[in-house]
Each structure stands twice: as C-alpha cells, then as structure tokens.
PDB file of C-alpha atoms and ligand atoms in Angstrom:
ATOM      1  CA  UNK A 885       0.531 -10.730 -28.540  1.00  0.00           C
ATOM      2  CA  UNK A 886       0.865  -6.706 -27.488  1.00  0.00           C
ATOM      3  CA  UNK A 887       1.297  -6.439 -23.697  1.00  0.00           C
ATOM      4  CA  UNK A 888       1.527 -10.208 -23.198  1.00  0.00           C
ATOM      5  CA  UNK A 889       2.670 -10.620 -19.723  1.00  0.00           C
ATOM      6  CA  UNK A 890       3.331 -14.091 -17.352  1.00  0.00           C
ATOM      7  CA  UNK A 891       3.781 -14.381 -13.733  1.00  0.00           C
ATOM      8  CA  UNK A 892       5.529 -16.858 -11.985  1.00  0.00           C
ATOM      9  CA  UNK A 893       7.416 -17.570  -8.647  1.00  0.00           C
ATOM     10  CA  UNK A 894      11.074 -18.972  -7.648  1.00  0.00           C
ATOM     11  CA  UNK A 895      10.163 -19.989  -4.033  1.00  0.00           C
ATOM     12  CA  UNK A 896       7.976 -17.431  -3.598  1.00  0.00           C
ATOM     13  CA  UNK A 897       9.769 -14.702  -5.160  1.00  0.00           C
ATOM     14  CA  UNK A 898       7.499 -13.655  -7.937  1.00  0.00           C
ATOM     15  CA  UNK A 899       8.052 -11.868 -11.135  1.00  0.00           C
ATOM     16  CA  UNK A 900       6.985 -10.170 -14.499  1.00  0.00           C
ATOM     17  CA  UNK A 901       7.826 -11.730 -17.443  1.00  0.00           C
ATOM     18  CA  UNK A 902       7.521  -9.050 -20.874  1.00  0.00           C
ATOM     19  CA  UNK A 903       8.862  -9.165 -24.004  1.00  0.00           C
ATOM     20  CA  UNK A 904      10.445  -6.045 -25.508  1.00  0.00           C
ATOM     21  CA  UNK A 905       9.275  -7.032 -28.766  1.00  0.00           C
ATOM     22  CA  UNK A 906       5.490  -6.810 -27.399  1.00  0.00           C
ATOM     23  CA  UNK A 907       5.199  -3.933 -25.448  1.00  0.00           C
ATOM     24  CA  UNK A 908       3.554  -1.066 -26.673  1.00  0.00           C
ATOM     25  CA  UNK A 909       4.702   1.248 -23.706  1.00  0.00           C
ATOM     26  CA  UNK A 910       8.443   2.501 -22.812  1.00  0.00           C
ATOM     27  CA  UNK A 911       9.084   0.739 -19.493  1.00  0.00           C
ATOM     28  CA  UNK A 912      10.208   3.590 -17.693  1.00  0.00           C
ATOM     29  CA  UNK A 913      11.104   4.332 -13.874  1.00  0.00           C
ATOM     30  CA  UNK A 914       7.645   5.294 -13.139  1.00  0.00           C
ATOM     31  CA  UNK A 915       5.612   2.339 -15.250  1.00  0.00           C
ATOM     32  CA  UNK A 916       7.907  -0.026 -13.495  1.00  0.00           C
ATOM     33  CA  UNK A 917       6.574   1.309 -10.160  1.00  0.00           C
ATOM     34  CA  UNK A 918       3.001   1.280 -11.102  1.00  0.00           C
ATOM     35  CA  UNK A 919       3.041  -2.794 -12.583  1.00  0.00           C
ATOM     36  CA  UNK A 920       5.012  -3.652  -9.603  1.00  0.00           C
ATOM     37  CA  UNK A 921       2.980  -1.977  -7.553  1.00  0.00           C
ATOM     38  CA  UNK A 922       0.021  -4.761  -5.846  1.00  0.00           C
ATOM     39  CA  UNK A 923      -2.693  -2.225  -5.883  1.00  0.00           C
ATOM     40  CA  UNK A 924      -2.631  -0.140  -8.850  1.00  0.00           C
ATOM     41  CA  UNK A 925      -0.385  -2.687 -11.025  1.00  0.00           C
ATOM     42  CA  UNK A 926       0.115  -6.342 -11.269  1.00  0.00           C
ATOM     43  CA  UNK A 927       2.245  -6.377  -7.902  1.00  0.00           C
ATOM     44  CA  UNK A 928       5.029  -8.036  -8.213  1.00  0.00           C
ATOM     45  CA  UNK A 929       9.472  -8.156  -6.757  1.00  0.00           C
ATOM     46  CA  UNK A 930      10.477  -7.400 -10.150  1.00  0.00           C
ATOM     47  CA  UNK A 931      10.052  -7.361 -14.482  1.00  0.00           C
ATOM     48  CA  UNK A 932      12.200  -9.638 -16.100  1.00  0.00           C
ATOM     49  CA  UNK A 933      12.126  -7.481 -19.687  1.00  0.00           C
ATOM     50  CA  UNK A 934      12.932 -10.186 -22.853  1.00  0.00           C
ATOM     51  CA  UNK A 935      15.525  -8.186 -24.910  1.00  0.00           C
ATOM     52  CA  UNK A 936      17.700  -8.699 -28.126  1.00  0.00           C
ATOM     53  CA  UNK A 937      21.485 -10.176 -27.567  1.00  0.00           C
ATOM     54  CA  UNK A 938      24.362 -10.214 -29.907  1.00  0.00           C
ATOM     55  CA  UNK A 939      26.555 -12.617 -27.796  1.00  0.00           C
ATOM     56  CA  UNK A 940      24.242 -14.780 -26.083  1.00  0.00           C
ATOM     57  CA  UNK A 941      20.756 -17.199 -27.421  1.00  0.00           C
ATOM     58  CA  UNK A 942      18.388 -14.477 -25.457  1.00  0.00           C
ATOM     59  CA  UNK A 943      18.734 -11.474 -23.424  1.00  0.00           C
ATOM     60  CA  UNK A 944      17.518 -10.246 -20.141  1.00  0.00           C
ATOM     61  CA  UNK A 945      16.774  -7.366 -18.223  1.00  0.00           C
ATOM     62  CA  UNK A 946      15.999  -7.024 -14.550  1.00  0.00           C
ATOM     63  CA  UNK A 947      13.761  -4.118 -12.804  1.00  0.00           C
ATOM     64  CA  UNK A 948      13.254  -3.809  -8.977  1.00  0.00           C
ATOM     65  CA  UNK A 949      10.090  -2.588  -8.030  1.00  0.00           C
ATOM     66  CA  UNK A 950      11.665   0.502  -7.193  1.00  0.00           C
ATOM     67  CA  UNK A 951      12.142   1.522 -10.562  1.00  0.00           C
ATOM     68  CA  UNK A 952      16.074   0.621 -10.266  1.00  0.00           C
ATOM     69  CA  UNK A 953      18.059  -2.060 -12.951  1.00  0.00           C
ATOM     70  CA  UNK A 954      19.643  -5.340 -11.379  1.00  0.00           C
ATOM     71  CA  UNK A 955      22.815  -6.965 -12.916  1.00  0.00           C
ATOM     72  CA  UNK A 956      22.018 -10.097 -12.148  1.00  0.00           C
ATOM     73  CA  UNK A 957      18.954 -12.329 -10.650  1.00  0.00           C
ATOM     74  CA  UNK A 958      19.297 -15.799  -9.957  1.00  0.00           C
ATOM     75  CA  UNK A 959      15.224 -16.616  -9.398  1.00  0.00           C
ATOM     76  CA  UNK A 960      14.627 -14.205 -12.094  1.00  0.00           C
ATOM     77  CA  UNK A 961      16.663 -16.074 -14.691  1.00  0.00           C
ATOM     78  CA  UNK A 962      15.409 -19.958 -13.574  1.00  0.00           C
ATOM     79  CA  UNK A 963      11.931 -18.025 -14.204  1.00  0.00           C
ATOM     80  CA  UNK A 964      13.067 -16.459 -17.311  1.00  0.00           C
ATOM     81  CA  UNK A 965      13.891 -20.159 -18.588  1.00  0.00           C
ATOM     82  CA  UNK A 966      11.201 -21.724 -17.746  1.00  0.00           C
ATOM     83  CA  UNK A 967       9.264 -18.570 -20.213  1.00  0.00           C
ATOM     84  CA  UNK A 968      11.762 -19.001 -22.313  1.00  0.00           C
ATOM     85  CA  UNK A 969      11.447 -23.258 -23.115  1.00  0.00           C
ATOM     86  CA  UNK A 970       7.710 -23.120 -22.157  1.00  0.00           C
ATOM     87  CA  UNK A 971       6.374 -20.516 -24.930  1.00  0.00           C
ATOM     88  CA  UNK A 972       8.832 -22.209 -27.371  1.00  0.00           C
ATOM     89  CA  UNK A 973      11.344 -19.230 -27.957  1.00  0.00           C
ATOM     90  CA  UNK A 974      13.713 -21.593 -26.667  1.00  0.00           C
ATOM     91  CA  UNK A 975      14.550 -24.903 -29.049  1.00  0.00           C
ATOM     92  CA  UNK A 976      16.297 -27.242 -26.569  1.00  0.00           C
ATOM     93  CA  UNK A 977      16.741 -27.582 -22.749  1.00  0.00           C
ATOM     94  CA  UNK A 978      20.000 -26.000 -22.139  1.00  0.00           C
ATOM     95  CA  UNK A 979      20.794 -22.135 -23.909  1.00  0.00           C
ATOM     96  CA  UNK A 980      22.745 -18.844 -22.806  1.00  0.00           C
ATOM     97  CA  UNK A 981      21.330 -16.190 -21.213  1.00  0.00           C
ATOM     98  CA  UNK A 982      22.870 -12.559 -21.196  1.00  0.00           C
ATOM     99  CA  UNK A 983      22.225 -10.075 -18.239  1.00  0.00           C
ATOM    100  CA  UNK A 984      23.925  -6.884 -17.805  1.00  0.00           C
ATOM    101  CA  UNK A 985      25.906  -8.945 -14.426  1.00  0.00           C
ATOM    102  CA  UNK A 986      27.615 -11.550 -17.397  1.00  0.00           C
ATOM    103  CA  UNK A 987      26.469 -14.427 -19.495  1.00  0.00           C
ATOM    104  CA  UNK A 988      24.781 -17.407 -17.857  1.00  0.00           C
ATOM    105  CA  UNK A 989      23.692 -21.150 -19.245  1.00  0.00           C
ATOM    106  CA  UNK A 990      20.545 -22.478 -18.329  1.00  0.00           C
ATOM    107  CA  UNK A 991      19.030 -25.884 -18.084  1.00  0.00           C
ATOM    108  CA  UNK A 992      15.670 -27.128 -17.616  1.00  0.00           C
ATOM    109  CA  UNK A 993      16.628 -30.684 -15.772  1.00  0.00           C
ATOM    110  CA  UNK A 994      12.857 -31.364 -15.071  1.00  0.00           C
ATOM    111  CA  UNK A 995       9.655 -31.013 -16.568  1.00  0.00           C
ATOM    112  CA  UNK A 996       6.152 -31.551 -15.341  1.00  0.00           C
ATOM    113  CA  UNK A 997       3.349 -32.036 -17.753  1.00  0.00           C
ATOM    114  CA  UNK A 998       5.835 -31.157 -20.544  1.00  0.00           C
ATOM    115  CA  UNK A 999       6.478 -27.549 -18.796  1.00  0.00           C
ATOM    116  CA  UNK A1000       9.923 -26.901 -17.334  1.00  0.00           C
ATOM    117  CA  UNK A1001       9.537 -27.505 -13.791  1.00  0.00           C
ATOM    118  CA  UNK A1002      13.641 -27.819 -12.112  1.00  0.00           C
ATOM    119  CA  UNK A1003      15.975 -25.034 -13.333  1.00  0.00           C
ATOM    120  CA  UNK A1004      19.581 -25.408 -12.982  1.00  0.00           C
ATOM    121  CA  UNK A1005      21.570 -22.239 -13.911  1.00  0.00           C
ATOM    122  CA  UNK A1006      25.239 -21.380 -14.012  1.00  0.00           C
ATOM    123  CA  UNK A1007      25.352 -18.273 -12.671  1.00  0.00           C
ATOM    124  CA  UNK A1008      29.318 -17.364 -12.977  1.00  0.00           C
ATOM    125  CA  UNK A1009      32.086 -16.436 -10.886  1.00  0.00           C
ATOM    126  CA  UNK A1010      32.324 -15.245  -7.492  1.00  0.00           C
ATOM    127  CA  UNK A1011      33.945 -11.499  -7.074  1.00  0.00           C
ATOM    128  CA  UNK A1012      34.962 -10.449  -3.646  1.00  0.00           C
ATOM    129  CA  UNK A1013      37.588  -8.010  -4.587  1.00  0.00           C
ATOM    130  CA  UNK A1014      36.163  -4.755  -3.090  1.00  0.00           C
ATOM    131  CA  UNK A1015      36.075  -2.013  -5.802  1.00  0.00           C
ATOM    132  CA  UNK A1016      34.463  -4.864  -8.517  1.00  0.00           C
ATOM    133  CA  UNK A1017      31.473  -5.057  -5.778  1.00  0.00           C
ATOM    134  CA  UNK A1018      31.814  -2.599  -5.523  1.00  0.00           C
ATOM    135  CA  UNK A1019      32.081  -1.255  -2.114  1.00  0.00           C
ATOM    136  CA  UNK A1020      34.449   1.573  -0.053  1.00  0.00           C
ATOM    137  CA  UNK A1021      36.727  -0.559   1.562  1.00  0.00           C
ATOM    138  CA  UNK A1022      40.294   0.297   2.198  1.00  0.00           C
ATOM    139  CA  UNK A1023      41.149  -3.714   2.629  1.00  0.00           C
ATOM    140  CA  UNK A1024      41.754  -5.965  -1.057  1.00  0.00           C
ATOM    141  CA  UNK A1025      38.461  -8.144   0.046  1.00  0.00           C
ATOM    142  CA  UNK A1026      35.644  -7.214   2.639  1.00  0.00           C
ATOM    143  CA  UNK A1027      35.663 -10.182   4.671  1.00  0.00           C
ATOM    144  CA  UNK A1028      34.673 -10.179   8.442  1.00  0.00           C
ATOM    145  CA  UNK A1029      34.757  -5.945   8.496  1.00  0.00           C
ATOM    146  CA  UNK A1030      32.573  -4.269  11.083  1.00  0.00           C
ATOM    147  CA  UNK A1031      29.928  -1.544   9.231  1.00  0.00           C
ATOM    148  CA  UNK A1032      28.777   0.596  11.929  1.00  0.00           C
ATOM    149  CA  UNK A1033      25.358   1.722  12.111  1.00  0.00           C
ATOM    150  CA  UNK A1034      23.811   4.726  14.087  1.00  0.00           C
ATOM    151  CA  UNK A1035      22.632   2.679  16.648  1.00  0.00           C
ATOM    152  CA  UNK A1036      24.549  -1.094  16.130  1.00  0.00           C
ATOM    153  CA  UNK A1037      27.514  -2.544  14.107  1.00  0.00           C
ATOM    154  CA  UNK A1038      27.794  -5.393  11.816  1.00  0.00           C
ATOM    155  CA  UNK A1039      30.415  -7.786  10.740  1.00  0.00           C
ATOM    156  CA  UNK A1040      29.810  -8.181   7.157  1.00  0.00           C
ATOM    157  CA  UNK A1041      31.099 -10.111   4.190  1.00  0.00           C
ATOM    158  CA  UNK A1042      31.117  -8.744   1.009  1.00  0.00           C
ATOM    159  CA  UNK A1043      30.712 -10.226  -2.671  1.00  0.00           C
ATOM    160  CA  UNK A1044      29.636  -9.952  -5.775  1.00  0.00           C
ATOM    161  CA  UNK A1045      27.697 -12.675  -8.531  1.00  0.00           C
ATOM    162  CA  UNK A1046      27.121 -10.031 -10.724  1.00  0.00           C
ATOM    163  CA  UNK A1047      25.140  -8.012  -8.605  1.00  0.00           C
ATOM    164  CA  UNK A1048      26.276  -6.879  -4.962  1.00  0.00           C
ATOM    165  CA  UNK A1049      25.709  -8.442  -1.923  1.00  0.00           C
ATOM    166  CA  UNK A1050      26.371  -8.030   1.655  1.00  0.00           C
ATOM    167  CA  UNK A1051      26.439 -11.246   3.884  1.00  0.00           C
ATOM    168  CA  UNK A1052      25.820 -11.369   8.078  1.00  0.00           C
ATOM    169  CA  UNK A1053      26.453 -14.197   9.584  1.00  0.00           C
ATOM    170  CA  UNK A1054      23.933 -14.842  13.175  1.00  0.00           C
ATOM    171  CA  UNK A1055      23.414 -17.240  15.385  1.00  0.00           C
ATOM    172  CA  UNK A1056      19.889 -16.722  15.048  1.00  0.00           C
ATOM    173  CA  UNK A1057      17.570 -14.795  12.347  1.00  0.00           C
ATOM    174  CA  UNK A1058      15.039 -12.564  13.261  1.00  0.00           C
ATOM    175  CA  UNK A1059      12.394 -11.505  10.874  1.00  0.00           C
ATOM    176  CA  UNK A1060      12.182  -7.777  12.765  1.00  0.00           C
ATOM    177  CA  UNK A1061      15.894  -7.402  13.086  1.00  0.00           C
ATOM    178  CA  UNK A1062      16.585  -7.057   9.089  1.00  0.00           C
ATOM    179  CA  UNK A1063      13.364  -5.799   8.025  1.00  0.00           C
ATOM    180  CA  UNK A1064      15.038  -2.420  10.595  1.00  0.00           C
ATOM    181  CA  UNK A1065      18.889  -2.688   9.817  1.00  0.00           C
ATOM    182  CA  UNK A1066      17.967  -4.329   6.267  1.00  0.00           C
ATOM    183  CA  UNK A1067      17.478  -0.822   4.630  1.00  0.00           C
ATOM    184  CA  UNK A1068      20.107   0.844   6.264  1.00  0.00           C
ATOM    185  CA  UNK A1069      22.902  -1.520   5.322  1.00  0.00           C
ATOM    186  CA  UNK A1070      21.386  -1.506   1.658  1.00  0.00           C
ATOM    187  CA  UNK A1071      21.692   2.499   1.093  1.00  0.00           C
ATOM    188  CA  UNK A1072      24.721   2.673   3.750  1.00  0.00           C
ATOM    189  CA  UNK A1073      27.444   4.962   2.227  1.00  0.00           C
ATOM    190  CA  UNK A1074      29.905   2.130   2.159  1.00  0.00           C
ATOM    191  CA  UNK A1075      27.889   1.052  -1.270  1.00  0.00           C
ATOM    192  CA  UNK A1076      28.264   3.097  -3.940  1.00  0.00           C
ATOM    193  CA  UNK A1077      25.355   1.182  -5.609  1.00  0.00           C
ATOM    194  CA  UNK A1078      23.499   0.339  -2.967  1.00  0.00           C
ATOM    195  CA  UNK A1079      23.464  -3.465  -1.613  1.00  0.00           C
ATOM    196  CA  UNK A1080      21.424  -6.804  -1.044  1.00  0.00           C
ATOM    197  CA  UNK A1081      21.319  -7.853   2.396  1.00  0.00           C
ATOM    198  CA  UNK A1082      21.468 -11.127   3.843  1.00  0.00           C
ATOM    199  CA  UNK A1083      21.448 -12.378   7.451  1.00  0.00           C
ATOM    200  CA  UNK A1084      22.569 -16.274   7.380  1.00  0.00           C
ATOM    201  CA  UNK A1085      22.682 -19.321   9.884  1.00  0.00           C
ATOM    202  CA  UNK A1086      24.890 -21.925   9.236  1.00  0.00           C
ATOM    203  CA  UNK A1087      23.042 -25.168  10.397  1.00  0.00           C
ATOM    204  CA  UNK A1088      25.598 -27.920   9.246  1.00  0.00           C
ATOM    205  CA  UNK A1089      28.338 -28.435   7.110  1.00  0.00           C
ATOM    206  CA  UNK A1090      25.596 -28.577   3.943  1.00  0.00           C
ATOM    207  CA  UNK A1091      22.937 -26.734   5.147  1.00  0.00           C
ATOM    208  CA  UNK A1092      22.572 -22.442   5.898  1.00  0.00           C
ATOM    209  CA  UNK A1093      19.134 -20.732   6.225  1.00  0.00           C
ATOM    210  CA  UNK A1094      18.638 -17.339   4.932  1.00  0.00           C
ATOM    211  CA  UNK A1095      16.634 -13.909   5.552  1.00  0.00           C
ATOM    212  CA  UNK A1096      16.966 -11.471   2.847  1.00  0.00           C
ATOM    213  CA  UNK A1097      16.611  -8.188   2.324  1.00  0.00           C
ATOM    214  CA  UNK A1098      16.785  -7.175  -1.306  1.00  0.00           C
ATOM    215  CA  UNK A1099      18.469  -3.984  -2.996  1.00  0.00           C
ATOM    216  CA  UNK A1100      15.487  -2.177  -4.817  1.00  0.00           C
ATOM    217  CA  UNK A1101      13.155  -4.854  -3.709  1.00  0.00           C
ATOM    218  CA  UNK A1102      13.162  -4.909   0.484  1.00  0.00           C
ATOM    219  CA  UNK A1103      12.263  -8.066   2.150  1.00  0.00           C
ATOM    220  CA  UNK A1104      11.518 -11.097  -0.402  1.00  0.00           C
ATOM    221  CA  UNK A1105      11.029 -14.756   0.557  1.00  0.00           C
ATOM    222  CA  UNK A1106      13.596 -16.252  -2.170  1.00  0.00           C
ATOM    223  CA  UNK A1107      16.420 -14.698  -3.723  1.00  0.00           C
ATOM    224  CA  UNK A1108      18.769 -16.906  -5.831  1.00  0.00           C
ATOM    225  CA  UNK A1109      21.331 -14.396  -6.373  1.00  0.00           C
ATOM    226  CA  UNK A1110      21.239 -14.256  -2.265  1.00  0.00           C
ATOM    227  CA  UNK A1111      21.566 -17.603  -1.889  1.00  0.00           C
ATOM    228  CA  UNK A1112      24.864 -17.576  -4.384  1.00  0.00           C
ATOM    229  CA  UNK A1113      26.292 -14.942  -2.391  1.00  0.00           C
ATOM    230  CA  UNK A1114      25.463 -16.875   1.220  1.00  0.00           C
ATOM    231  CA  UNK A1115      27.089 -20.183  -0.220  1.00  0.00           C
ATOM    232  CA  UNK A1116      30.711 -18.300  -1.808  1.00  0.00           C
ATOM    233  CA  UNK A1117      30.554 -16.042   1.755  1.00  0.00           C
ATOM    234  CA  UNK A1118      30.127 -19.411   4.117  1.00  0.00           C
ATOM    235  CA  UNK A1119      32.488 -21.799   1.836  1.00  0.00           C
ATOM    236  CA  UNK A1120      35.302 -18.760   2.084  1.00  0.00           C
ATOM    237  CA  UNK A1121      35.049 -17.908   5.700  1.00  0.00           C
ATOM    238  CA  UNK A1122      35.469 -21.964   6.151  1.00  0.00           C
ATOM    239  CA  UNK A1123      32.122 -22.708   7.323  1.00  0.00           C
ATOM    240  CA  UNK A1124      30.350 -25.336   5.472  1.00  0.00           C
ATOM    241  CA  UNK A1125      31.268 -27.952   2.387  1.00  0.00           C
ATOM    242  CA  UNK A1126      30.818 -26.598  -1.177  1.00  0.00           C
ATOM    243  CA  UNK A1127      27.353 -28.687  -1.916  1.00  0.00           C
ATOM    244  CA  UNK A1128      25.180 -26.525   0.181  1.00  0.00           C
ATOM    245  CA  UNK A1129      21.607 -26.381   0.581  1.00  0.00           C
ATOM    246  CA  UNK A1130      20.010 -22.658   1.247  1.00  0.00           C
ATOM    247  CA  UNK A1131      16.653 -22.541   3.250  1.00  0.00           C
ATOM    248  CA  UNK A1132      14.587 -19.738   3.249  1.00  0.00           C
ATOM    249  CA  UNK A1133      11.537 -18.077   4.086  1.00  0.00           C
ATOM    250  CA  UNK A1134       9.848 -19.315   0.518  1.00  0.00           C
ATOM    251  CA  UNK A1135      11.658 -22.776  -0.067  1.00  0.00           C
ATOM    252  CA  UNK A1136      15.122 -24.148  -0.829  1.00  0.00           C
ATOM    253  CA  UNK A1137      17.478 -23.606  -3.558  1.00  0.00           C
ATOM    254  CA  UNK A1138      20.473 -26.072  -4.184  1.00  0.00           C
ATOM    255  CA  UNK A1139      23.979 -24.028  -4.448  1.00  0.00           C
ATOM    256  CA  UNK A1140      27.192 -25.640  -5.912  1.00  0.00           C
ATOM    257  CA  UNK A1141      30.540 -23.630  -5.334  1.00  0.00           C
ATOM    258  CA  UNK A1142      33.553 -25.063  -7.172  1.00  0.00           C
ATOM    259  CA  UNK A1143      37.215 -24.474  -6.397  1.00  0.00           C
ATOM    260  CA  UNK A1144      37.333 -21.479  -8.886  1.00  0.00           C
ATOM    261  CA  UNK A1145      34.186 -19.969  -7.580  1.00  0.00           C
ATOM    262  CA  UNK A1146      32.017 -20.295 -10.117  1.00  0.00           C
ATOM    263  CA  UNK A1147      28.438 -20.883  -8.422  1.00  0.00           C
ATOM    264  CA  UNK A1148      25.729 -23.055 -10.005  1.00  0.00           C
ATOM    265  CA  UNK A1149      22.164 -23.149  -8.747  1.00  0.00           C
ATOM    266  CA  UNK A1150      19.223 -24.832  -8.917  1.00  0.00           C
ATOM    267  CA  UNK A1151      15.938 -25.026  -7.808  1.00  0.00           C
ATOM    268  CA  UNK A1152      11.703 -25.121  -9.052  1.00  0.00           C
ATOM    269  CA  UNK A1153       9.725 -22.349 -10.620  1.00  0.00           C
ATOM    270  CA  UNK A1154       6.493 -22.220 -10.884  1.00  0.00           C
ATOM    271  CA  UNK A1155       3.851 -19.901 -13.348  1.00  0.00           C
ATOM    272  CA  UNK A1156       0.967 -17.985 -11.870  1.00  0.00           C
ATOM    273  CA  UNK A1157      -0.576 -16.637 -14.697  1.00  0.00           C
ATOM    274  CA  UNK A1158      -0.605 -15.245 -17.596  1.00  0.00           C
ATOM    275  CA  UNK A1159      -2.452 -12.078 -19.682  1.00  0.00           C
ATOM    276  CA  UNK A1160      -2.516  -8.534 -21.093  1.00  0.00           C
ATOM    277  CA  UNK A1161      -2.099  -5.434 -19.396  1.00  0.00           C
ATOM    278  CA  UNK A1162      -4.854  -3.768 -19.530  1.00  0.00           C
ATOM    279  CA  UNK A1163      -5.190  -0.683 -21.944  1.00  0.00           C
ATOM    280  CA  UNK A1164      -6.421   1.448 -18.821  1.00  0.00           C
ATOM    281  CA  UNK A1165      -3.269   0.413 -17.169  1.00  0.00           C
ATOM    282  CA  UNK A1166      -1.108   1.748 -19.894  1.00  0.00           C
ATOM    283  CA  UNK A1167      -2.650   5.217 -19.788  1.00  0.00           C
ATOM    284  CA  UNK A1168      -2.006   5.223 -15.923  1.00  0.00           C
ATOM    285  CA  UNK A1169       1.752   4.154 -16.630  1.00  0.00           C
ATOM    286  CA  UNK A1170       2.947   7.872 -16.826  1.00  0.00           C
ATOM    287  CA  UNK A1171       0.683   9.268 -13.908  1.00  0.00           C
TER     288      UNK A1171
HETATM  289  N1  LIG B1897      17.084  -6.963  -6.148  1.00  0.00           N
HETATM  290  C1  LIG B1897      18.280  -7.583  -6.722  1.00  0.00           C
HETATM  291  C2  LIG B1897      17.917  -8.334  -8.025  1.00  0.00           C
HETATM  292  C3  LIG B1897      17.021  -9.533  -7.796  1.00  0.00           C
HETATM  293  C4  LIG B1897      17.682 -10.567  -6.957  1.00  0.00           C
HETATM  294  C5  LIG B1897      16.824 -11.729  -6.475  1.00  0.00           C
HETATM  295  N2  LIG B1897      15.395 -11.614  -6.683  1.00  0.00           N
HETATM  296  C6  LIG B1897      17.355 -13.028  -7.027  1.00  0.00           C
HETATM  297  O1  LIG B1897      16.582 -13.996  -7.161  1.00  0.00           O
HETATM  298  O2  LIG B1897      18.587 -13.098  -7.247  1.00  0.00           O
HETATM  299  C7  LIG B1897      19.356  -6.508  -7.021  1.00  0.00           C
HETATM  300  O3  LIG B1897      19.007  -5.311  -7.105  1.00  0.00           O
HETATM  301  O4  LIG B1897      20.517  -6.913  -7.201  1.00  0.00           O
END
C-alpha cells in the first residue's frame, strides 16, 4: 500500500517504519525532518527505511530526526522485526538483518496475541579500537581519557557496536546535566562523526541505569545501541558481570556480553499505529 507507514516503540523510543518499495517520495534530508518532526510530521526519534539486501534476508536503513544516517540501532532493529514477522515479510521467527553498522540475526522469542512481542537481537562485536569508532585519540583504545569541555571535563569511554558511542560513568545521573554537556560531547571535535552520549550508574554487579543522549536524535528514553555500548564499557573497565540488566528512563533492556564481545540484546516492542501519509504531507516534504 503507497505511503504505508507503522509506528511503534522500544521502551519508549519510537520510530517510523517505511518500506522503500512503497514510497512514492525520495526520503531526503529535508522530508526526514518534516515526518520526524511532531508538529508538521508524524513526530517521531527516527525512520527505519525497509530496503533491498544481497547478503542478508532484509535490509535496513536508519534516519535521525535530524536528517543524518545511523549505522546501527538496536531499538530500531527489535522494532524492525517485530514489522518484519508481524506483516508477514518475514517466514519464521529468527532471520538476518543488514544495516550499514554489519549484519545482525533477529529473533522473536515471544508473541502476544500471535504478534511478536520479546525481541532478542544479536547485535555483533564490540570495537573499541579508536580510529574504527572512530574518534581522535592518540592512545590504541579510549578508555578512562579526560575530554575537556569549555567549562568541565569528562572521563569518557569510547566504543563502537556499529555506530559510535561515548560512555560516562557517575555516581549519580542528572536529567539537566546531559541534556547541557549531552550536545557538546556529541559534536565535540574529538568525533569525526559525531557521537551518542551516555551517562551510566553502575548499581550492582548485574544491574547499570542509563541517561542517553543520542547522536542526531538528542535526549531519548531507550536506546538499545546505548545500552550495548554501557554493558561492553562497564564489563571492560571491570565493573559488573557480563549478564547485565540496563534501566532507563523508558524501561529495561537485557544485555549479554560474551568473552569475544559480541553483544546480544533483548527486550519488548510495542506498535502504535499504523497508516498513510497523507498526500498533503508529501507536497510539504520539499518545503
Ligand atoms: N541516533 C543513533 C541511532 C539510533 C540509536 C538508538 N535509537 C538505538 O536504539 O540504538 C546514531 O546516530 O547512532
């Protein structure tokens, strides 16, 4: 169906779901804005764009609001499955997924009411060699370096799970503290393309809870790929077991870290709704 579009949430963080083969529109910088966009769009932290794949059962695309492309999103792809097995392009419960961060397997483990309810992904290997984050470092791995600020310095921990994050570890969050320094550790020079921000309490050995500012995106209340990153930085620096459950604003997501660092996650989605863009909407796309 032409401009068929669903919504749905991973903890809160909501997105887009369109398939390339039904959009009548090019999804370019500016109509990414505008359907993003609450008031003159959909609203919504992202478009997860259905897309042709020679090495993998589907492929995905992922759009910030802010017009920018994301290698990798871990809510994003539990809610692309759940599109994916729910409106039948998908045949069985577990398939491959490729994203422009690497190839990913996907599992629906639960259903409710014969919809795919508990999504557990494999979301690939840790990186945390600086120039693959990439970031300007002059050490092999950025872990425990100080970023300095205008007006404060961090001690961050870098990584990568296919797109690039930047860990802080606090004592205590504070909404208000990264919604200020958020932004300007996400477009700091030190990241050639930019970074997703984290601050992160460790609570027990199996348990971390998470604020999270997102590259492209700003402050969501879920972000799986976040969560990854949280769970490789706190297992490396020692912190916590390897079985590790990450609470934030929006819910929990289960994260699994094995002794070669590949990650697997899991965790609920949920649809919103579904419909068509409007034909009004698609004039406005280019304004
Ligand atoms: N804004 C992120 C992509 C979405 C990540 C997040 N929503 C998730 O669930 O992983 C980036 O530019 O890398």
């Amino acid at each position: 169906m032409q401009n068929f579009f669903v919504k749905s949430h991973g903890l809160g963080n909501d997105y887009i779901v369109l398939n390339q083969d039904e959009i009548t529109f090019e999804l370019t910088e500016k109509a990414i804005i505008r359907i993003c966009d609450v008031h003159f769009g959909i609203g919504s932290d992202g478009i997860l764009l259905k897309v042709p794949s020679e090495k993998a059962d589907f492929g995905l695309r992922i759009l910030n609001p802010d017009g920018s492309e994301a290698e990798k999103s871990g809510n994003g792809l539990r809610i692309f499955a759940k599109y994916l097995y729910d409106y039948g392009f998908a045949l069985s419960k577990s398939f491959s997924i490729e994203t422009p961060g690497g190839l990913v397997r996907a599992e629906v483990i639960e259903e409710k009411n014969n919809k795919a309810f508990t999504i557990k992904v494999d979301m690939g290997k840790a990186i945390f060699e600086s120039k693959k984050i990439p970031v300007n470092c002059e050490k092999e791995e950025c872990i425990g370096e100080t970023l300095e600020l205008e007006y404060r310095g961090y001690e961050i921990n870098c990584v990568s799970v296919g797109n690039p994050h930047c860990v802080v570890l606090k004592d205590e969050l504070d909404e208000k503290e990264i919604k200020t320094f958020g932004p300007q550790i996400e477009t700091n020079p030190m990241f050639p393309n930019r970074i997703n921000v984290q601050f992160a309490k460790v609570v027990s050995p199996n348990e971390v809870e998470v604020m999270i500012w997102e590259r492209g995106a700003g402050w969501t209340l879920a972000s799986g790929s976040s969560s990854c990153a949280v769970a490789c930085t706190v297992v490396k620096r020692g912190l916590t077991e390897r079985n590790l459950t990450i609470k934030m604003p929006g819910g929990n997501l289960a994260i699994e870290i094995d002794e070669d660092w590949e990650i697997r996650m899991t965790g609920e989605v949920r649809e919103i709704g579904s419909g068509i863009l409007s034909d009004e909407l698609i004039e406005d796309l280019e304004l």
